[in-house]
Amino acid sequence: MIHLQEVKATLPPEVELVAVSKFHPAPLLQEAYDQGQRIFGESRVQELQAKQAALPKDIQWHFIGHLQPNKVKYIAPYISLIHAVDSEKLLLEIEKQAAKANRVIPCLLELHIAQEATKYGFTPEACTALLEAGTWRQLRHVQIAGLMCMASNVDDAVQVEEEFHRALAYFNEVKARFFADDPAFCQRSWGMSHDYPLALRQGATLVRIGTAIFGEREY
Ligand SMILES: *Cc1c(COP(=O)(O)O)cnc(C)c1O
């Protein structure tokens, strides 16, 4: 029993839902597929490979977790969006593997906005430095399509919304400065099961929701 329709009913029509299916078995994904869901988010390469092989071919697979550069080659032939690019090294490896696969792979740069020290991602300063350096302009097989972030995992809604607000303000700054002529730079991936209503108020275009759809994961 999944809660896809209940979650969808809470989203404005222009916001895309990434059904985060990591750790859930393929039949549960098939159930969501049968109810019309086409975008699924996974965070482990091996698990994604198995599900991609087993499930319908018109699914758009999003990689939402930390991605090791040496694993890009496995998913490059089919991945629709890589949400969490957190180093230039990873961006360059995606370029290389996408070229081999003769594709352009849309990517989001992961912002480190949360207070927790353990999370991956670029600080706004580091992200600006990467964009100023300009190597990315030469890449023909990656398309920087926006930004992704995770808020702090705290109960304080004011703090969480403030973090999403900072991400939105930074997105607008980057858009104006580096991507004003590029309509493809348009995605803001923020919000998970417990905080997506706040993310929606701060301009999310993609929400990554697992537990609220599929229930608790069994690790
Ligand atoms: C697992 C995960 C999610 C989904 O989390 P839920 O709390 O189950 O909605 C979203 N984003 C990322 C990056 C994740 O790893």
PDB file of N, CA and C in Angstrom, residues 21 115 178 190:
ATOM      1  N   SER A  21      12.884   5.817  -4.133  1.00  0.00           N
ATOM      2  CA  SER A  21      12.543   4.401  -3.964  1.00  0.00           C
ATOM      3  C   SER A  21      13.693   3.566  -3.417  1.00  0.00           C
ATOM      4  N   GLN A 115      23.246  23.117   8.472  1.00  0.00           N
ATOM      5  CA  GLN A 115      24.227  23.340   9.519  1.00  0.00           C
ATOM      6  C   GLN A 115      25.076  22.105   9.813  1.00  0.00           C
ATOM      7  N   PHE A 178      25.356  33.774 -14.178  1.00  0.00           N
ATOM      8  CA  PHE A 178      26.003  32.798 -15.064  1.00  0.00           C
ATOM      9  C   PHE A 178      25.071  32.150 -16.082  1.00  0.00           C
ATOM     10  N   TRP A 190      14.785  20.815  -3.832  1.00  0.00           N
ATOM     11  CA  TRP A 190      14.814  20.799  -2.370  1.00  0.00           C
ATOM     12  C   TRP A 190      13.491  20.343  -1.796  1.00  0.00           C
TER      13      TRP A 190
END
